[in-house]
CSV table of C-alpha atoms and ligand atoms in Angstrom, one decimal:
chain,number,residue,atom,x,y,z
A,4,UNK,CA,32.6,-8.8,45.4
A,5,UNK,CA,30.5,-6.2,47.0
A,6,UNK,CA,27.8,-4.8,44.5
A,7,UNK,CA,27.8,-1.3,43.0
A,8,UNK,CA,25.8,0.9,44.7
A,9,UNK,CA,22.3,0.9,44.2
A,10,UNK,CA,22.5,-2.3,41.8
A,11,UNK,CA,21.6,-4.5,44.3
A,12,UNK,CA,18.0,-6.2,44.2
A,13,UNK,CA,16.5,-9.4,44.9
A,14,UNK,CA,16.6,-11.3,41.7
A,15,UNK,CA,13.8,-12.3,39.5
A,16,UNK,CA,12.6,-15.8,39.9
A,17,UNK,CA,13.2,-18.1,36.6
A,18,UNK,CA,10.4,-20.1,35.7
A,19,UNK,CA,8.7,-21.9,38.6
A,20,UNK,CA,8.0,-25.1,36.2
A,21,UNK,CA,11.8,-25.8,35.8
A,22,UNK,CA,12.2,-28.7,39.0
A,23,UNK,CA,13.9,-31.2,37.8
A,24,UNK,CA,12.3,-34.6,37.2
A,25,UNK,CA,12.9,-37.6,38.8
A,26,UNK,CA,15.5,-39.9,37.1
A,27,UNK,CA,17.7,-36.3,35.3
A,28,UNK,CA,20.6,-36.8,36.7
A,29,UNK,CA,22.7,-39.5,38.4
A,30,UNK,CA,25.1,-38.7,41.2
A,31,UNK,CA,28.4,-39.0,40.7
A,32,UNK,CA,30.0,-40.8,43.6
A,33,UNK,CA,33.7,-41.0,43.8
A,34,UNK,CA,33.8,-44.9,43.4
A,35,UNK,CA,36.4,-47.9,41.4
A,36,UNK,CA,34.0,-48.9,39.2
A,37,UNK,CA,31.6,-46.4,37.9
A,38,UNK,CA,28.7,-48.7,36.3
A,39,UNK,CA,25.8,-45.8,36.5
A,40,UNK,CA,25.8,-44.1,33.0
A,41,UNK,CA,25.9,-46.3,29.8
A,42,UNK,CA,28.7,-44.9,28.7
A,43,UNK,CA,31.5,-47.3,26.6
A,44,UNK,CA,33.9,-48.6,29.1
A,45,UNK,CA,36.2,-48.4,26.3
A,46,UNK,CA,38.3,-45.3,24.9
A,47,UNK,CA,37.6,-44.3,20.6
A,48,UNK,CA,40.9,-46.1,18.7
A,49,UNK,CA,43.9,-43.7,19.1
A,50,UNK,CA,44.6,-43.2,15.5
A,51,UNK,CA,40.7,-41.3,15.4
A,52,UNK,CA,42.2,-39.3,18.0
A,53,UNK,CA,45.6,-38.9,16.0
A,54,UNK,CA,43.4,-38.2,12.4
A,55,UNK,CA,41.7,-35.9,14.4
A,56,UNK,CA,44.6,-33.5,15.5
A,57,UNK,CA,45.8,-33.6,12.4
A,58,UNK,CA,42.3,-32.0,10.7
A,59,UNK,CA,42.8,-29.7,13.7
A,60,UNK,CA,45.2,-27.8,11.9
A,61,UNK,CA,43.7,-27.6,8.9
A,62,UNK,CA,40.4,-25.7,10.6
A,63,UNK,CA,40.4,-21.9,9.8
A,64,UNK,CA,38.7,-21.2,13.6
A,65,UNK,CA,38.6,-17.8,13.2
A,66,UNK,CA,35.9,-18.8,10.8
A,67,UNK,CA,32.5,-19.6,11.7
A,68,UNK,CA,32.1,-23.6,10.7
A,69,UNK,CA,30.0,-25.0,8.3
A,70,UNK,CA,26.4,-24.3,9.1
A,71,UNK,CA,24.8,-27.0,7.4
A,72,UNK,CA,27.1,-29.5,8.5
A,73,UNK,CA,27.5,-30.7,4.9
A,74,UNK,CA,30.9,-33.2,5.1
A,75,UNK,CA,29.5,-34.3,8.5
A,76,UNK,CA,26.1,-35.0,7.0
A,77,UNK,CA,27.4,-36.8,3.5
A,78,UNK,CA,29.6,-39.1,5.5
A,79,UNK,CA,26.7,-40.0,7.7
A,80,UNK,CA,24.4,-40.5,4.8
A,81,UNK,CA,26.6,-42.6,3.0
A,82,UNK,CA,26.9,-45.1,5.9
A,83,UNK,CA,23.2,-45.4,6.6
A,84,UNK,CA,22.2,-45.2,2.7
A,85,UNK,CA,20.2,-42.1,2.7
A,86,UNK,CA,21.2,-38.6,1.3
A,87,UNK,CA,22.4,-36.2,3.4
A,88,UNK,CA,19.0,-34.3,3.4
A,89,UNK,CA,17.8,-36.7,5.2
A,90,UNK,CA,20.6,-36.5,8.5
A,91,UNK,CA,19.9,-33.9,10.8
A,92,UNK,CA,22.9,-33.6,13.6
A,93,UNK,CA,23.1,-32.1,16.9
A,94,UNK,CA,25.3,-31.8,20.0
A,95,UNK,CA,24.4,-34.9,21.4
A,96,UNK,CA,20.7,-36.6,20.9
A,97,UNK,CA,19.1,-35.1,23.8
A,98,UNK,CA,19.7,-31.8,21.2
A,99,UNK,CA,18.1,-33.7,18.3
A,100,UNK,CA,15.1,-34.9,20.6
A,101,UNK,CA,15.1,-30.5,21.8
A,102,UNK,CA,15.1,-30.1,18.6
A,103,UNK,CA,12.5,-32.6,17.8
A,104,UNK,CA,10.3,-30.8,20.5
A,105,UNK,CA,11.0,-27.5,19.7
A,106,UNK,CA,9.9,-27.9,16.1
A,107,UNK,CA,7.1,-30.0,16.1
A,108,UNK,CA,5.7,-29.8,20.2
A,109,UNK,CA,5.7,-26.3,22.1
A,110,UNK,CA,2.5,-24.8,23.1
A,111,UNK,CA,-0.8,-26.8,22.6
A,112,UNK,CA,0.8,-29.9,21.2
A,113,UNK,CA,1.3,-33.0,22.8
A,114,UNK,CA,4.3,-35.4,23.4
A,115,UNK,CA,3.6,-39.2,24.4
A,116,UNK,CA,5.6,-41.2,26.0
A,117,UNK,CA,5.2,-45.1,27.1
A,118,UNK,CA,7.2,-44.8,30.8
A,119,UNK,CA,9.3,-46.3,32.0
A,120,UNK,CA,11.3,-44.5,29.3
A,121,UNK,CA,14.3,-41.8,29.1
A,122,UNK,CA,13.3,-39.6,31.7
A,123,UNK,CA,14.6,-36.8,29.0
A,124,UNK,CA,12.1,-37.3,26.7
A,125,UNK,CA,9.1,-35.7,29.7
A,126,UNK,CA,11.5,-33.5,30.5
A,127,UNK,CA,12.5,-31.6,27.3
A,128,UNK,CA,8.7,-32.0,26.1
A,129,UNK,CA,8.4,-30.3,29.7
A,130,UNK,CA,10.7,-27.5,29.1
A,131,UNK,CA,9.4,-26.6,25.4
A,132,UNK,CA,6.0,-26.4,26.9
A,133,UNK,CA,5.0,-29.7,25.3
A,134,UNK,CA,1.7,-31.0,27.0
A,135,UNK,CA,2.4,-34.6,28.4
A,136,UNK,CA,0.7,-38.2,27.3
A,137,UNK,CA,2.3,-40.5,29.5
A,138,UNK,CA,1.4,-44.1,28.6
A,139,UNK,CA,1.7,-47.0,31.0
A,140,UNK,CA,3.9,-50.2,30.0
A,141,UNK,CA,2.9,-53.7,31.2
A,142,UNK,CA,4.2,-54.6,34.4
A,143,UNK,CA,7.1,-57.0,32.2
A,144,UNK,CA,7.4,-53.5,30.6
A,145,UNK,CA,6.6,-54.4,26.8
A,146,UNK,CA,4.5,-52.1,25.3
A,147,UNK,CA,0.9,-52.7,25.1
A,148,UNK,CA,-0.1,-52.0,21.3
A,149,UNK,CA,-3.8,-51.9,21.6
A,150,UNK,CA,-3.8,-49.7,24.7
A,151,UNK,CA,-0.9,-47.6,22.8
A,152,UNK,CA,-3.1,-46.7,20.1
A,153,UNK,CA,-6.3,-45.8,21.7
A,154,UNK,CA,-4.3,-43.4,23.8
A,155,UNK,CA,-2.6,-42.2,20.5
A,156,UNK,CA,-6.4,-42.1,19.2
A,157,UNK,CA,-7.5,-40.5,22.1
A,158,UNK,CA,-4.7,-38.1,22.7
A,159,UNK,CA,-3.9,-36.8,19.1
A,160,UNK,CA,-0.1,-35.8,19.8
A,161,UNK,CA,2.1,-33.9,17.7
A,162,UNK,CA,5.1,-36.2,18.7
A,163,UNK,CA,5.3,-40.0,20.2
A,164,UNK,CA,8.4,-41.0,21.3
A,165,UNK,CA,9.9,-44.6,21.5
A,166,UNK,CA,13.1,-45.3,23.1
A,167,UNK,CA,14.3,-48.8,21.5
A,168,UNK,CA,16.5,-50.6,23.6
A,169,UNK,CA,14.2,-48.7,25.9
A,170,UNK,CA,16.7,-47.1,28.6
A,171,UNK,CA,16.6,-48.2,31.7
A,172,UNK,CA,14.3,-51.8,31.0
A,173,UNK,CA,16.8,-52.7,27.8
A,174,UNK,CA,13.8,-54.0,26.1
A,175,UNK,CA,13.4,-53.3,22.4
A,176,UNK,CA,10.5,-52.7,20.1
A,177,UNK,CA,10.2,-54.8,16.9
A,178,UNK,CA,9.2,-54.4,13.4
A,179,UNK,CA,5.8,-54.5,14.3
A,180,UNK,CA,5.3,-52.7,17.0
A,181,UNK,CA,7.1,-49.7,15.4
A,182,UNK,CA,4.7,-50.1,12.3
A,183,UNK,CA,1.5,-50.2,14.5
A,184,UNK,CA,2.9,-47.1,16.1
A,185,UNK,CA,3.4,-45.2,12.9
A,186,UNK,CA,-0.3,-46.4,11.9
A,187,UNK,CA,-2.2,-45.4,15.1
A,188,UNK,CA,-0.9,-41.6,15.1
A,189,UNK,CA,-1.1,-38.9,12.6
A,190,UNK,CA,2.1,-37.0,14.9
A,191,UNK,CA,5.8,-37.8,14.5
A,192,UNK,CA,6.9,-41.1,15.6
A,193,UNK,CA,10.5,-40.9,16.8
A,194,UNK,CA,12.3,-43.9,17.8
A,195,UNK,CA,15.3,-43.2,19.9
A,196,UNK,CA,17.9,-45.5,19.2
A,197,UNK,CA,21.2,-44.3,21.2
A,198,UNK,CA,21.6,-47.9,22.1
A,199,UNK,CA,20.6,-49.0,18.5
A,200,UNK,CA,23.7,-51.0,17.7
A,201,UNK,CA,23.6,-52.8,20.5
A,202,UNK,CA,20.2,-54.1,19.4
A,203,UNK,CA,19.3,-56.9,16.9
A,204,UNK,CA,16.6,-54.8,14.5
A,205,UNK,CA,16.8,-51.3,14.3
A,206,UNK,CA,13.8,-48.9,12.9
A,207,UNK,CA,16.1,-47.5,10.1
A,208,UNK,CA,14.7,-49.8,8.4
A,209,UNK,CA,11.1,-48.3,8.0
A,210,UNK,CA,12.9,-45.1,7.9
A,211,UNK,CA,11.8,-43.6,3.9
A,212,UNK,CA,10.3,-40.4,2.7
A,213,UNK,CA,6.6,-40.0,3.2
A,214,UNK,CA,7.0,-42.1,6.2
A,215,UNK,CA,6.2,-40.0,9.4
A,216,UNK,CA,9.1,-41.7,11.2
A,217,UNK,CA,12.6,-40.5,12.5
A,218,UNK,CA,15.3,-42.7,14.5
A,219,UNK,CA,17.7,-40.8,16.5
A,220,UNK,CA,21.4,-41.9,17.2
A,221,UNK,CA,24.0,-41.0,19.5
A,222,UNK,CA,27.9,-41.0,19.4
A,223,UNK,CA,28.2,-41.2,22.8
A,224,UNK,CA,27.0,-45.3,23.2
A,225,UNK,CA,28.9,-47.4,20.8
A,226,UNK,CA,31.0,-45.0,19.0
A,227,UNK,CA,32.9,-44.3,22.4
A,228,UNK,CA,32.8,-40.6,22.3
A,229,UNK,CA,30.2,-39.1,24.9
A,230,UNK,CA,32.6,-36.5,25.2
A,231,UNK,CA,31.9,-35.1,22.1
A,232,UNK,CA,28.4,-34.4,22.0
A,233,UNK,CA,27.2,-35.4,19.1
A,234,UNK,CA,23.8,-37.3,17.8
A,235,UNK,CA,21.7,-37.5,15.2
A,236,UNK,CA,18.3,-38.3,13.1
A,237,UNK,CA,17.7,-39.8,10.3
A,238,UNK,CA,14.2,-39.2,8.8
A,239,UNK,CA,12.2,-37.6,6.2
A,240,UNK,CA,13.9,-34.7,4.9
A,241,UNK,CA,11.1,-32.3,5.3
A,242,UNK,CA,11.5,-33.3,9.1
A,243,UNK,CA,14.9,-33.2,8.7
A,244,UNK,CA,14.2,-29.2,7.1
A,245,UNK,CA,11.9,-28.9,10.1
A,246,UNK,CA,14.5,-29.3,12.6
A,247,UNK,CA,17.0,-26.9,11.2
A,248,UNK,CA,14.5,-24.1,11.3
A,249,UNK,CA,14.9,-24.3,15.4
A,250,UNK,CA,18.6,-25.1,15.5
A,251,UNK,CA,20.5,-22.2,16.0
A,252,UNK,CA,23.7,-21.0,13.8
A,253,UNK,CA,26.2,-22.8,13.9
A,254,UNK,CA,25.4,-25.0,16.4
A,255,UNK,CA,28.0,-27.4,15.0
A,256,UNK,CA,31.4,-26.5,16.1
A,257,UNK,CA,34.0,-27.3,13.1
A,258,UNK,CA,36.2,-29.8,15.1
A,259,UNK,CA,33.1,-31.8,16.2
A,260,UNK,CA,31.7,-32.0,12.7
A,261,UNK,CA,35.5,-33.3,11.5
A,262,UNK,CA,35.5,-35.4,14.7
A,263,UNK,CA,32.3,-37.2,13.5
A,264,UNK,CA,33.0,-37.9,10.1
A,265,UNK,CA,36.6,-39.2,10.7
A,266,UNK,CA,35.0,-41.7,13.5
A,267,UNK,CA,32.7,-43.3,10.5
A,268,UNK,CA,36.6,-44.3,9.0
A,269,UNK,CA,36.8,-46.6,11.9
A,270,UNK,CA,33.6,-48.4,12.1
A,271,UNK,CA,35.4,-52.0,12.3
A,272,UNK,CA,36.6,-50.8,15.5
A,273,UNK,CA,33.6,-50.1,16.8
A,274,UNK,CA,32.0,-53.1,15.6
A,275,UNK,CA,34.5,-54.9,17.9
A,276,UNK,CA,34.0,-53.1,20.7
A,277,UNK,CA,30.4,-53.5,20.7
A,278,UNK,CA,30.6,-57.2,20.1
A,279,UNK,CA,32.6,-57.3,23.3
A,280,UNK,CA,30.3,-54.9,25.3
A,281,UNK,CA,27.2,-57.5,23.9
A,282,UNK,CA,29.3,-60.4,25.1
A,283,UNK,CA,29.8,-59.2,28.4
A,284,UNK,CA,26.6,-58.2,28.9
A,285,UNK,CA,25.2,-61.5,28.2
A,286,UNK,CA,27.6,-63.0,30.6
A,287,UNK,CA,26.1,-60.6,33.3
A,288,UNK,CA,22.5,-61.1,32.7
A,289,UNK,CA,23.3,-65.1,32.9
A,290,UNK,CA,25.4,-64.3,36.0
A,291,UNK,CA,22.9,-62.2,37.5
A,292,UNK,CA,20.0,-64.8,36.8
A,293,UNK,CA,22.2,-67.4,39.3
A,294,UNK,CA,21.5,-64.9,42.0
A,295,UNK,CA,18.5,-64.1,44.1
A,296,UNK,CA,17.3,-60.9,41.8
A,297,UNK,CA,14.6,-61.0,38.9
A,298,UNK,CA,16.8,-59.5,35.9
A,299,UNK,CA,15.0,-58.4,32.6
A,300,UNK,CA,16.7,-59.2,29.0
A,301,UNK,CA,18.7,-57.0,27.2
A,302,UNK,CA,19.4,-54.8,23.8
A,303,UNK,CA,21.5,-52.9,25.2
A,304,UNK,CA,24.7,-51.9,27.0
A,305,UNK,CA,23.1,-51.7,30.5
A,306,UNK,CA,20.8,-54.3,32.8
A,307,UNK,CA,18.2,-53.5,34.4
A,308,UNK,CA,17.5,-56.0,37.7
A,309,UNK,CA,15.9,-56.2,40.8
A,310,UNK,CA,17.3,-57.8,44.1
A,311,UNK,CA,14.5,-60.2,45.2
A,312,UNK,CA,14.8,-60.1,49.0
A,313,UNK,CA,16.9,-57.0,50.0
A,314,UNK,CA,15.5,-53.1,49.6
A,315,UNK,CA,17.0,-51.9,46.1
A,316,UNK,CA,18.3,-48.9,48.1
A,317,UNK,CA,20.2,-50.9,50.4
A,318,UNK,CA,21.8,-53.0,48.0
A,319,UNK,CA,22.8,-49.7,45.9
A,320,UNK,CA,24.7,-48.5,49.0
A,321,UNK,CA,26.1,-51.9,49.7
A,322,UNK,CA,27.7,-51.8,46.0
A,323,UNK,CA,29.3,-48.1,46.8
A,324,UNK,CA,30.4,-49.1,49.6
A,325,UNK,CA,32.5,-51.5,48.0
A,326,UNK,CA,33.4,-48.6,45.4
A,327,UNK,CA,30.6,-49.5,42.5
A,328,UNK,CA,28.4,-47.4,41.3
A,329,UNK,CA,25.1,-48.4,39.7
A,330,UNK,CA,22.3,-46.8,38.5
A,331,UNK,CA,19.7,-46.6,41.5
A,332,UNK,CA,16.4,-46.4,39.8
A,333,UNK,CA,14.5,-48.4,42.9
A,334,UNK,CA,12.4,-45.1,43.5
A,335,UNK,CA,11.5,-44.2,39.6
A,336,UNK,CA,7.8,-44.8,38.6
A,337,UNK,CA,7.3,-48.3,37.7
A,338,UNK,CA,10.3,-49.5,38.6
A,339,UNK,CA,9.9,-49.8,42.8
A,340,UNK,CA,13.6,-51.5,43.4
A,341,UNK,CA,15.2,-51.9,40.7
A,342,UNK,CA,18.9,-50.9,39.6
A,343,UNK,CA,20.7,-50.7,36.7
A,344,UNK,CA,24.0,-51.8,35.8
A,345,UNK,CA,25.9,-50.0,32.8
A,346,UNK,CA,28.0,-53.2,31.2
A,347,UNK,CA,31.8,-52.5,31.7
A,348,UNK,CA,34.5,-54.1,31.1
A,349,UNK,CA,35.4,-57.7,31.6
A,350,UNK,CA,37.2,-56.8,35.1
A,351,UNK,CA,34.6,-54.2,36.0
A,352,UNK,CA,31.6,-56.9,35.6
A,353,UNK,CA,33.5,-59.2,37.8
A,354,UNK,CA,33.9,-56.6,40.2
A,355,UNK,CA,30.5,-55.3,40.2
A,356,UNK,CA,29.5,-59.4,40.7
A,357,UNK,CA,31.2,-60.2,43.4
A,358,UNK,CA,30.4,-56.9,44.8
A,359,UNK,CA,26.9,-57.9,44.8
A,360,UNK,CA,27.5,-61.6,45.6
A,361,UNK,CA,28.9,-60.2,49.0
A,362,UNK,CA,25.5,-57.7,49.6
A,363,UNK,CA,23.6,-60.0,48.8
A,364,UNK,CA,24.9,-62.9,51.2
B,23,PMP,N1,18.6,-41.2,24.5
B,23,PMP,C1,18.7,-42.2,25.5
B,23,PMP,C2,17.7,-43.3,25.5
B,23,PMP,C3,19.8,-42.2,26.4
B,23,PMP,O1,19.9,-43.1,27.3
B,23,PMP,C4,20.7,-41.1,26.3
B,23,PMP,C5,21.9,-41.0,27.2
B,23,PMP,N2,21.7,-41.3,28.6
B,23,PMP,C6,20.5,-40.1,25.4
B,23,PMP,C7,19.5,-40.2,24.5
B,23,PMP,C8,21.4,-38.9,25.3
B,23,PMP,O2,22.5,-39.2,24.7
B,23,PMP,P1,23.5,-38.1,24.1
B,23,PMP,O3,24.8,-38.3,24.9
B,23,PMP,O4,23.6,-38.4,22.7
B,23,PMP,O5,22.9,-36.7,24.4
């Protein structure tokens, strides 16, 4: 369209700090199997999707929806024992770790981080004008306690971030480690968990009032649904009254907060499907250990592994060119060329290893 006359100007510049970090976002190839994103490689069970219309009709949308999420927070309450004060939900869990950001970093605080982690959690720290603590993992990328804490010592941040399974290394933290965390740091220790269920010990468990500690869960992992955009935290609930002071109205859509509550009804479901997806990926991490790539052990729903003779790059091209698609993290800090590989389904696994068997020979 031509512009009105006299409107036209060069535009003003946005922020010059807004370049995207490395490891934001993945390309989407046009591929078979696409193995690149941690997402379930299963659909939610068709009767949530039935349960689901049905509610539909019963929303008044030419209402505004709940604003406190109340139905959405109760059910969630009720399944991880803790009252509904204490659940904070957001569109998705990179909102709840904005959120997180936005209420307890922003100018002169600090956010630390031990990479490699989530490249979100630099990045959304980055964008609320968080300052940065970027902590070093060992090279086998377990978290050095001692080292951890004299940087928290050091540092003073307002916020430390865990990411247990860590995404991309599937490593998880333990009991311990969590605890020494929560002692060494007089911030908010928040333990991102959105491949929690996948895991064998999850930080809920230290989770209480008076307890400086939040974990952070996702529906988009094992619940199946990471078209729905939905996440959540479960902490204190003066952190949990924290958060709502930065989330805007009505940031809960009604059909999303129905849309979560009715998936809790199917929890056996999802039990099953992660059981499968924790199979498989123990079937690829043995798989992958009969080949010539160093593979690390997982929590998770994704493996991170590293070919052993041949340029990670390389092999990530080999894969798409037989129509896979994997995670190509060879060129993220820390993690010279290594890949990761989302766990599919039985048939997408076998495809991805004996796409790789053939790059490899
Ligand atoms: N945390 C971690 C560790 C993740 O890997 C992801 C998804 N890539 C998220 C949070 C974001 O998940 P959501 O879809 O809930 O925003």
């Amino acid at each position: 369209m031509t512009p009105p006359a006299g409107l036209a100007r060069p535009l003003p510049p946005p922020r010059a700090d807004l370049g995207l970090r490395q490891g934001y976002h993945s390309p989407q190839v046009p591929v078979e199997v696409r193995l690149n994103t941690n997402e379930s490689p299963y659909p939610p069970p068709p009767e949530w999707l039935e349960a689901l219309v049905a509610q539909a009709r019963n929303i008044a949308f030419n209402r505004y929806p709940d604003r406190a999420a109340r139905g959405l927070r109760e059910a969630l309450g009720q399944w991880h024992g803790v009252p509904p004060e204490q659940v904070f939900a957001a569109n998705g869990s990179n909102e709840v770790l904005q959120s997180v950001c936005l209420a307890y970093g922003g100018a002169g605080r600090k956010a630390a981080m031990f990479e490699p982690t989530y490249a979100l959690h630099a990045h959304i720290a980055h964008l609320t004008g968080t300052g940065l603590v970027q902590g070093q993992r060992r090279p086998d990328f377990t978290l050095d306690v001692t080292a951890a804490t004299e940087l928290l010592e050091q540092e003073d941040p307002a916020v430390v971030f865990l990411c247990s399974p860590n995404n991309p290394t599937g490593l998880a933290e333990d009991a311990s480690t969590v605890s020494s965390i929560v002692a060494a740091t007089a911030g908010l220790v928040v333990v991102d968990e959105a491949y929690g269920q996948f895991a064998s010990w999850s930080a809920l468990e230290l989770v209480a009032e008076g307890v400086p500690l939040a974990v952070v869960r996702t529906y988009s992992k094992t619940w199946s649904m990471a078209g729905l955009r939905l996440g959540y935290l479960i902490g204190p609930s003066e952190v949990v009254k924290a958060l709502e002071r930065v989330a805007l109205p009505y940031h809960l859509d009604a059909l999303k907060q129905a849309a979560g509550r009715l998936a809790l009804g199917f929890s056996a479901q999802m039990e099953h499907r992660v059981a499968s997806v924790v199979a498989e990926r123990d079937r690829l991490v043995a798989a992958l250990s009969r080949m010539p790539v160093q593979v690390w052990p997982s929590q998770a729903n994704f493996v991170l592994w590293r070919p052993r003779q041949r340029r990670g790059q390389e092999v990530w091209q080999g894969l798409v060119a037989r129509s896979v698609l994997v995670r190509d993290t060879s060129s993220w800090p820390g993690l010279q060329g290594c890949l990761r590989t989302t766990v599919g389904t039985r048939e997408e696994n076998d495809r991805f290893l004996s796409a790789l068997a053939e790059v490899l020979a």
